CSV table of N, CA and C in Angstrom, one decimal:
chain,number,residue,atom,x,y,z
A,9,MET,N,0.8,-1.1,-0.1
A,9,MET,CA,0.0,-0.2,0.0
A,9,MET,C,0.9,1.1,0.1
A,10,SER,N,0.5,2.1,-1.0
A,10,SER,CA,1.5,3.4,-0.8
A,10,SER,C,0.8,4.5,-0.3
A,11,LEU,N,1.8,5.5,0.1
A,11,LEU,CA,1.2,6.9,0.7
A,11,LEU,C,0.2,7.5,-0.1
A,12,SER,N,0.2,7.4,-1.4
A,12,SER,CA,-0.6,8.2,-2.1
A,12,SER,C,-2.2,7.6,-2.0
A,13,ALA,N,-2.3,6.5,-1.6
A,13,ALA,CA,-3.8,6.4,-1.1
A,13,ALA,C,-4.6,7.0,0.4
A,14,PHE,N,-3.6,7.4,0.9
A,14,PHE,CA,-3.9,8.6,1.9
A,14,PHE,C,-3.8,9.8,1.7
A,15,THR,N,-3.6,10.2,0.5
A,15,THR,CA,-3.3,11.9,0.0
A,15,THR,C,-5.0,12.3,0.1
A,16,PRO,N,-5.9,11.8,-0.4
A,16,PRO,CA,-7.4,12.3,-0.1
A,16,PRO,C,-7.5,12.7,1.5
A,17,ILE,N,-7.3,11.6,2.4
A,17,ILE,CA,-7.6,11.5,3.6
A,17,ILE,C,-6.8,13.1,4.3
A,18,LEU,N,-5.4,13.3,3.9
A,18,LEU,CA,-4.6,14.3,4.4
A,18,LEU,C,-5.4,15.8,3.6
A,19,VAL,N,-5.6,15.2,2.3
A,19,VAL,CA,-6.0,16.7,1.9
A,19,VAL,C,-7.4,17.3,2.5
A,20,MET,N,-8.5,16.2,3.0
A,20,MET,CA,-9.3,16.5,3.3
A,20,MET,C,-9.3,17.1,5.0
A,21,LEU,N,-8.2,16.6,5.7
A,21,LEU,CA,-8.0,17.2,7.2
A,21,LEU,C,-7.3,18.6,7.1
A,22,ILE,N,-6.6,18.8,6.1
A,22,ILE,CA,-6.3,20.2,5.9
A,22,ILE,C,-7.0,21.2,5.6
A,23,LEU,N,-8.1,20.8,4.7
A,23,LEU,CA,-9.2,21.7,4.4
A,23,LEU,C,-10.0,21.6,5.5
A,24,ALA,N,-10.1,20.9,6.4
A,24,ALA,CA,-11.0,20.7,7.6
A,24,ALA,C,-10.7,21.8,8.7
A,25,LEU,N,-9.0,21.8,9.1
A,25,LEU,CA,-8.4,22.3,9.7
A,25,LEU,C,-8.2,23.7,9.5
A,26,ALA,N,-8.1,24.2,8.0
A,26,ALA,CA,-8.3,25.3,7.4
A,26,ALA,C,-9.6,26.0,7.6
A,27,PHE,N,-10.6,25.2,7.4
A,27,PHE,CA,-12.2,26.0,7.8
A,27,PHE,C,-12.1,26.3,9.5
A,28,ALA,N,-11.8,25.3,10.0
A,28,ALA,CA,-12.3,25.5,11.6
A,28,ALA,C,-11.4,26.9,11.7
A,29,GLY,N,-9.9,26.8,11.6
A,29,GLY,CA,-9.4,27.9,12.0
A,29,GLY,C,-9.8,29.4,11.4
A,30,GLY,N,-10.0,29.2,9.9
A,30,GLY,CA,-10.5,30.6,9.3
A,30,GLY,C,-11.8,31.0,10.1
A,31,SER,N,-12.5,30.3,10.4
A,31,SER,CA,-14.4,30.2,10.9
A,31,SER,C,-13.6,31.0,11.9
A,32,LEU,N,-12.8,30.4,13.2
A,32,LEU,CA,-12.5,31.1,14.6
A,32,LEU,C,-12.0,32.5,14.2
A,33,MET,N,-10.9,32.5,13.5
A,33,MET,CA,-10.4,33.9,12.9
A,33,MET,C,-11.6,35.0,12.3
A,34,ALA,N,-12.3,34.7,11.8
A,34,ALA,CA,-13.7,35.5,11.0
A,34,ALA,C,-14.4,35.7,12.0
A,35,SER,N,-14.8,35.0,13.0
A,35,SER,CA,-15.8,35.5,13.5
A,35,SER,C,-14.9,36.2,14.9
A,36,ALA,N,-13.6,36.0,15.4
A,36,ALA,CA,-13.1,37.0,16.2
A,36,ALA,C,-13.1,38.3,15.9
A,37,LEU,N,-12.5,38.4,14.6
A,37,LEU,CA,-12.8,39.7,13.7
A,37,LEU,C,-13.6,40.4,13.5
A,38,LEU,N,-14.9,39.7,13.0
A,38,LEU,CA,-15.8,40.4,12.7
A,38,LEU,C,-17.0,40.3,13.6
A,39,ARG,N,-16.9,39.9,14.4
A,39,ARG,CA,-18.2,40.0,15.8
A,39,ARG,C,-18.3,41.3,16.4
A,40,PRO,N,-19.4,41.6,17.0
A,40,PRO,CA,-19.1,43.0,17.7
A,40,PRO,C,-19.0,42.8,19.0
A,41,SER,N,-18.1,43.7,19.9
A,41,SER,CA,-17.6,43.6,21.1
A,41,SER,C,-18.2,44.7,21.8
A,42,ARG,N,-19.3,44.7,22.1
A,42,ARG,CA,-20.1,45.4,23.1
A,42,ARG,C,-20.2,44.8,24.8
A,43,PRO,N,-19.5,44.7,25.7
A,43,PRO,CA,-19.3,44.1,26.9
A,43,PRO,C,-20.3,45.4,27.5
A,44,THR,N,-21.4,44.6,28.3
A,44,THR,CA,-22.2,45.4,29.4
A,44,THR,C,-22.1,44.7,30.7
A,45,ARG,N,-23.2,45.4,31.4
A,45,ARG,CA,-23.4,44.6,32.9
A,45,ARG,C,-24.2,43.5,32.7
A,46,THR,N,-25.1,43.6,31.7
A,46,THR,CA,-26.0,42.5,31.9
A,46,THR,C,-25.3,41.1,31.2
A,47,LYS,N,-24.6,41.4,30.2
A,47,LYS,CA,-24.0,40.4,29.6
A,47,LYS,C,-22.7,39.5,30.9
A,48,SER,N,-22.3,40.3,31.1
A,48,SER,CA,-21.7,39.9,32.5
A,48,SER,C,-22.4,39.3,33.7
A,49,SER,N,-23.7,39.2,34.1
A,49,SER,CA,-24.3,38.9,34.7
A,49,SER,C,-24.6,37.3,34.9
A,50,ALA,N,-25.1,36.7,36.4
A,50,ALA,CA,-25.4,35.8,36.4
A,50,ALA,C,-26.2,34.9,34.9
A,51,TYR,N,-26.1,33.6,34.8
A,51,TYR,CA,-26.9,33.1,33.8
A,51,TYR,C,-26.9,31.8,34.3
A,52,GLU,N,-28.6,31.4,34.5
A,52,GLU,CA,-29.2,30.2,34.5
A,52,GLU,C,-28.4,29.3,36.1
A,53,SER,N,-27.1,29.6,36.1
A,53,SER,CA,-26.8,28.9,37.1
A,53,SER,C,-26.7,29.6,38.4
A,54,GLY,N,-27.0,30.9,38.6
A,54,GLY,CA,-27.2,31.5,39.7
A,54,GLY,C,-25.9,32.0,40.5
A,55,ILE,N,-24.6,31.8,39.8
A,55,ILE,CA,-23.6,32.0,40.6
A,55,ILE,C,-23.0,33.0,39.6
A,56,GLU,N,-22.8,33.9,40.5
A,56,GLU,CA,-21.7,35.5,39.7
A,56,GLU,C,-20.5,34.8,39.3
A,57,PRO,N,-20.5,35.2,37.8
A,57,PRO,CA,-19.1,35.3,36.9
A,57,PRO,C,-18.1,35.9,37.8
A,58,GLY,N,-17.3,35.1,37.8
A,58,GLY,CA,-15.6,35.5,38.2
A,58,GLY,C,-14.9,34.6,38.9
A,59,LYS,N,-14.1,34.7,39.5
A,59,LYS,CA,-13.2,33.8,40.5
A,59,LYS,C,-13.6,33.3,41.7
A,60,LEU,N,-14.0,32.0,42.3
A,60,LEU,CA,-14.3,32.1,43.6
A,60,LEU,C,-13.2,32.4,44.8
A,61,PRO,N,-13.5,33.0,45.8
A,61,PRO,CA,-12.5,33.4,46.8
A,61,PRO,C,-11.6,31.9,47.4
A,62,GLN,N,-10.5,32.4,47.7
A,62,GLN,CA,-9.7,31.0,47.9
A,62,GLN,C,-10.3,30.1,49.1
A,63,GLY,N,-10.4,28.5,48.6
A,63,GLY,CA,-10.9,27.7,49.5
A,63,GLY,C,-12.3,27.8,49.4
A,64,GLU,N,-13.1,28.3,48.5
A,64,GLU,CA,-14.6,28.4,48.1
A,64,GLU,C,-14.3,27.2,46.9
A,65,ARG,N,-15.7,26.6,47.0
A,65,ARG,CA,-16.0,25.7,46.3
A,65,ARG,C,-17.2,25.7,45.6
A,66,TYR,N,-17.6,25.3,44.4
A,66,TYR,CA,-18.8,25.4,43.5
A,66,TYR,C,-19.9,24.2,44.6
A,67,PRO,N,-21.4,24.2,44.9
A,67,PRO,CA,-21.8,23.6,45.4
A,67,PRO,C,-22.0,22.2,44.7
A,68,ALA,N,-22.4,21.2,45.6
A,68,ALA,CA,-22.0,19.6,44.8
A,68,ALA,C,-23.1,19.8,43.9
A,69,LYS,N,-24.8,20.4,44.1
A,69,LYS,CA,-25.7,20.6,43.4
A,69,LYS,C,-25.4,20.7,42.0
A,70,PHE,N,-24.2,21.2,41.7
A,70,PHE,CA,-24.4,21.7,40.0
A,70,PHE,C,-23.9,20.2,39.5
A,71,TYR,N,-22.6,19.7,40.0
A,71,TYR,CA,-22.1,18.3,39.6
A,71,TYR,C,-23.4,17.3,39.7
A,72,LEU,N,-24.0,17.6,40.5
A,72,LEU,CA,-25.0,16.1,40.4
A,72,LEU,C,-26.0,16.1,39.0
A,73,THR,N,-26.2,17.6,39.2
A,73,THR,CA,-27.3,17.7,38.3
A,73,THR,C,-26.6,17.5,36.9
A,74,ALA,N,-25.3,17.8,36.7
A,74,ALA,CA,-24.3,17.5,35.1
A,74,ALA,C,-24.3,16.3,35.3
A,75,MET,N,-24.5,15.4,36.2
A,75,MET,CA,-24.1,13.9,36.1
A,75,MET,C,-25.6,13.6,36.0
A,76,LEU,N,-26.5,14.0,36.7
A,76,LEU,CA,-28.0,13.4,35.8
A,76,LEU,C,-27.9,13.5,34.2
A,77,PHE,N,-27.5,14.9,34.0
A,77,PHE,CA,-27.5,15.0,32.6
A,77,PHE,C,-27.1,13.8,31.7
A,78,VAL,N,-25.4,13.7,32.2
A,78,VAL,CA,-25.2,12.8,31.5
A,78,VAL,C,-25.7,11.3,31.3
A,79,VAL,N,-26.1,11.0,32.4
A,79,VAL,CA,-26.9,9.8,32.3
A,79,VAL,C,-27.9,9.8,31.3
A,80,PHE,N,-28.9,10.8,31.0
A,80,PHE,CA,-29.8,10.7,30.1
A,80,PHE,C,-29.5,10.6,29.1
A,81,ASP,N,-28.1,11.7,28.7
A,81,ASP,CA,-27.7,11.8,27.4
A,81,ASP,C,-27.2,10.5,27.1
A,82,VAL,N,-26.7,9.6,27.8
A,82,VAL,CA,-25.9,8.4,27.6
A,82,VAL,C,-26.9,7.5,27.1
A,83,GLU,N,-28.4,7.6,27.9
A,83,GLU,CA,-29.4,6.6,27.4
A,83,GLU,C,-29.9,6.8,26.4
A,84,VAL,N,-30.0,8.1,25.6
A,84,VAL,CA,-30.3,8.3,24.2
A,84,VAL,C,-29.4,7.8,23.5
A,85,ILE,N,-27.9,7.7,23.7
A,85,ILE,CA,-27.3,7.2,22.6
A,85,ILE,C,-26.9,5.7,23.0
A,86,PHE,N,-27.5,4.7,23.8
A,86,PHE,CA,-27.8,3.7,23.5
A,86,PHE,C,-29.2,3.4,22.9
A,87,LEU,N,-30.0,4.3,23.1
A,87,LEU,CA,-31.0,3.9,22.4
A,87,LEU,C,-31.1,4.2,20.8
A,88,TYR,N,-30.5,4.8,20.5
A,88,TYR,CA,-30.2,4.9,18.9
A,88,TYR,C,-30.0,3.7,18.2
A,89,PRO,N,-28.7,2.8,18.5
A,89,PRO,CA,-28.5,1.5,17.6
A,89,PRO,C,-29.3,0.9,18.3
A,90,TRP,N,-30.3,0.7,19.3
A,90,TRP,CA,-31.2,-0.6,19.8
A,90,TRP,C,-32.3,-0.2,18.9
A,91,ALA,N,-32.8,1.4,18.3
A,91,ALA,CA,-33.5,1.4,17.2
A,91,ALA,C,-33.5,0.8,16.0
A,92,VAL,N,-32.1,1.0,15.4
A,92,VAL,CA,-31.6,0.6,14.2
A,92,VAL,C,-32.1,-0.9,14.2
A,93,VAL,N,-31.5,-1.7,15.1
A,93,VAL,CA,-31.5,-3.2,15.1
A,93,VAL,C,-32.8,-3.7,15.5
A,94,PHE,N,-33.9,-3.0,15.7
A,94,PHE,CA,-35.1,-3.3,16.4
A,94,PHE,C,-35.8,-4.5,16.1
A,95,ARG,N,-35.9,-4.6,14.9
A,95,ARG,CA,-36.6,-6.0,14.0
A,95,ARG,C,-35.9,-7.5,14.7
A,96,GLN,N,-34.9,-7.1,14.3
A,96,GLN,CA,-33.6,-8.2,14.1
A,96,GLN,C,-33.9,-8.8,15.8
A,97,LEU,N,-33.8,-7.7,17.0
A,97,LEU,CA,-33.9,-8.2,18.0
A,97,LEU,C,-35.1,-8.7,18.4
A,98,ALA,N,-36.2,-8.6,17.9
A,98,ALA,CA,-37.3,-9.0,18.2
A,98,ALA,C,-37.7,-8.9,19.6
A,99,LEU,N,-38.3,-10.0,20.4
A,99,LEU,CA,-38.8,-9.5,22.1
A,99,LEU,C,-37.8,-9.5,22.7
A,100,PHE,N,-36.5,-10.1,22.6
A,100,PHE,CA,-35.4,-10.1,23.1
A,100,PHE,C,-35.3,-8.7,23.5
A,101,GLY,N,-34.9,-8.1,22.7
A,101,GLY,CA,-34.2,-6.9,22.4
A,101,GLY,C,-35.5,-5.6,23.2
A,102,LEU,N,-36.7,-5.7,22.9
A,102,LEU,CA,-37.8,-5.3,23.6
A,102,LEU,C,-37.5,-5.6,25.3
A,103,VAL,N,-37.6,-6.6,25.5
A,103,VAL,CA,-37.4,-7.0,27.1
A,103,VAL,C,-36.3,-6.3,28.0
A,104,GLU,N,-35.2,-6.4,26.9
A,104,GLU,CA,-33.9,-5.9,27.4
A,104,GLU,C,-33.6,-4.4,27.8
A,105,MET,N,-34.4,-3.6,26.3
A,105,MET,CA,-34.5,-2.1,26.4
A,105,MET,C,-35.4,-1.7,27.9
A,106,ALA,N,-36.4,-2.6,28.1
A,106,ALA,CA,-37.4,-2.2,29.0
A,106,ALA,C,-37.0,-2.4,30.5
A,107,ILE,N,-36.1,-3.2,30.1
A,107,ILE,CA,-35.1,-3.3,31.6
A,107,ILE,C,-34.4,-2.4,31.8
A,108,PHE,N,-33.4,-1.9,30.9
A,108,PHE,CA,-32.7,-0.4,30.8
A,108,PHE,C,-33.4,0.5,31.2
A,109,ILE,N,-34.8,1.0,30.3
A,109,ILE,CA,-35.3,2.1,31.0
A,109,ILE,C,-35.7,2.1,32.2
A,110,GLY,N,-36.3,0.9,32.2
A,110,GLY,CA,-36.5,0.5,33.9
A,110,GLY,C,-35.5,1.4,35.0
A,111,LEU,N,-34.8,0.6,34.8
A,111,LEU,CA,-33.4,1.2,36.0
A,111,LEU,C,-33.1,2.7,35.6
A,112,ILE,N,-33.0,3.0,34.4
A,112,ILE,CA,-33.0,4.5,34.5
A,112,ILE,C,-34.2,5.3,35.3
A,113,GLY,N,-35.4,4.9,34.8
A,113,GLY,CA,-36.2,5.1,35.4
A,113,GLY,C,-36.4,5.2,37.1
A,114,ILE,N,-35.9,4.0,37.7
A,114,ILE,CA,-35.8,4.3,38.9
A,114,ILE,C,-34.8,5.3,39.7
A,115,ALA,N,-33.7,5.4,38.8
A,115,ALA,CA,-32.6,6.6,39.4
A,115,ALA,C,-33.3,7.8,39.2
A,116,TYR,N,-34.0,8.2,38.5
A,116,TYR,CA,-34.7,9.0,37.9
A,116,TYR,C,-35.9,9.5,39.3
A,117,VAL,N,-36.4,8.8,39.6
A,117,VAL,CA,-37.4,9.1,40.6
A,117,VAL,C,-36.9,8.7,42.0
A,118,TYR,N,-35.9,8.3,42.1
A,118,TYR,CA,-35.0,8.2,43.5
A,118,TYR,C,-34.3,9.6,43.6
A,119,ASP,N,-33.5,10.2,42.4
A,119,ASP,CA,-33.0,11.5,42.5
A,119,ASP,C,-34.6,12.7,43.1
A,120,TRP,N,-35.4,12.5,42.2
A,120,TRP,CA,-36.5,13.1,42.6
A,120,TRP,C,-37.0,13.3,43.4
A,121,LYS,N,-37.3,12.3,44.5
A,121,LYS,CA,-37.8,12.3,45.5
A,121,LYS,C,-36.8,12.6,47.0
A,122,ARG,N,-35.5,12.4,46.4
A,122,ARG,CA,-34.1,12.9,47.1
A,122,ARG,C,-34.2,14.4,47.1
A,123,GLY,N,-35.1,15.2,46.3
A,123,GLY,CA,-34.5,16.5,46.0
A,123,GLY,C,-33.7,17.0,44.9
A,124,GLY,N,-32.9,15.9,44.2
A,124,GLY,CA,-31.7,16.2,43.3
A,124,GLY,C,-32.3,17.0,42.1
A,125,LEU,N,-33.3,17.4,42.1
A,125,LEU,CA,-34.0,17.9,41.2
A,125,LEU,C,-34.6,19.5,41.1
A,126,GLU,N,-34.5,19.5,42.6
A,126,GLU,CA,-34.8,21.1,43.1
A,126,GLU,C,-33.8,21.8,43.1
A,127,TRP,N,-33.8,23.3,42.5
A,127,TRP,CA,-32.9,24.1,42.5
A,127,TRP,C,-33.1,25.2,43.5
A,128,ASP,N,-32.6,25.0,44.7
A,128,ASP,CA,-32.7,25.8,45.8
A,128,ASP,C,-31.6,27.0,45.9
């Protein structure tokens, strides 16, 4: 196998990197830059932007919410290939996915009852 077989891949890689870099440079040069107090204020998280004082940490609630998001995101990732081969898996695949979604549902209800979804 010669290296010329990899030339299209190399050309595509160079074009992709050039496009990504050019897009980032163009957006940095062409975007409007008008910082205001409103744009610098807290967004959704409720924590004021900026550095935390020495020794202070973010509440664990933020990490738990992020982990809950990751769990449901991974669930969707597992559902896609299952849906693609659903007909070949037949009843076995349906039962396995029902168990999987049931376990995720139990974890969701547990977190809900425990107050993990409350945003105090």
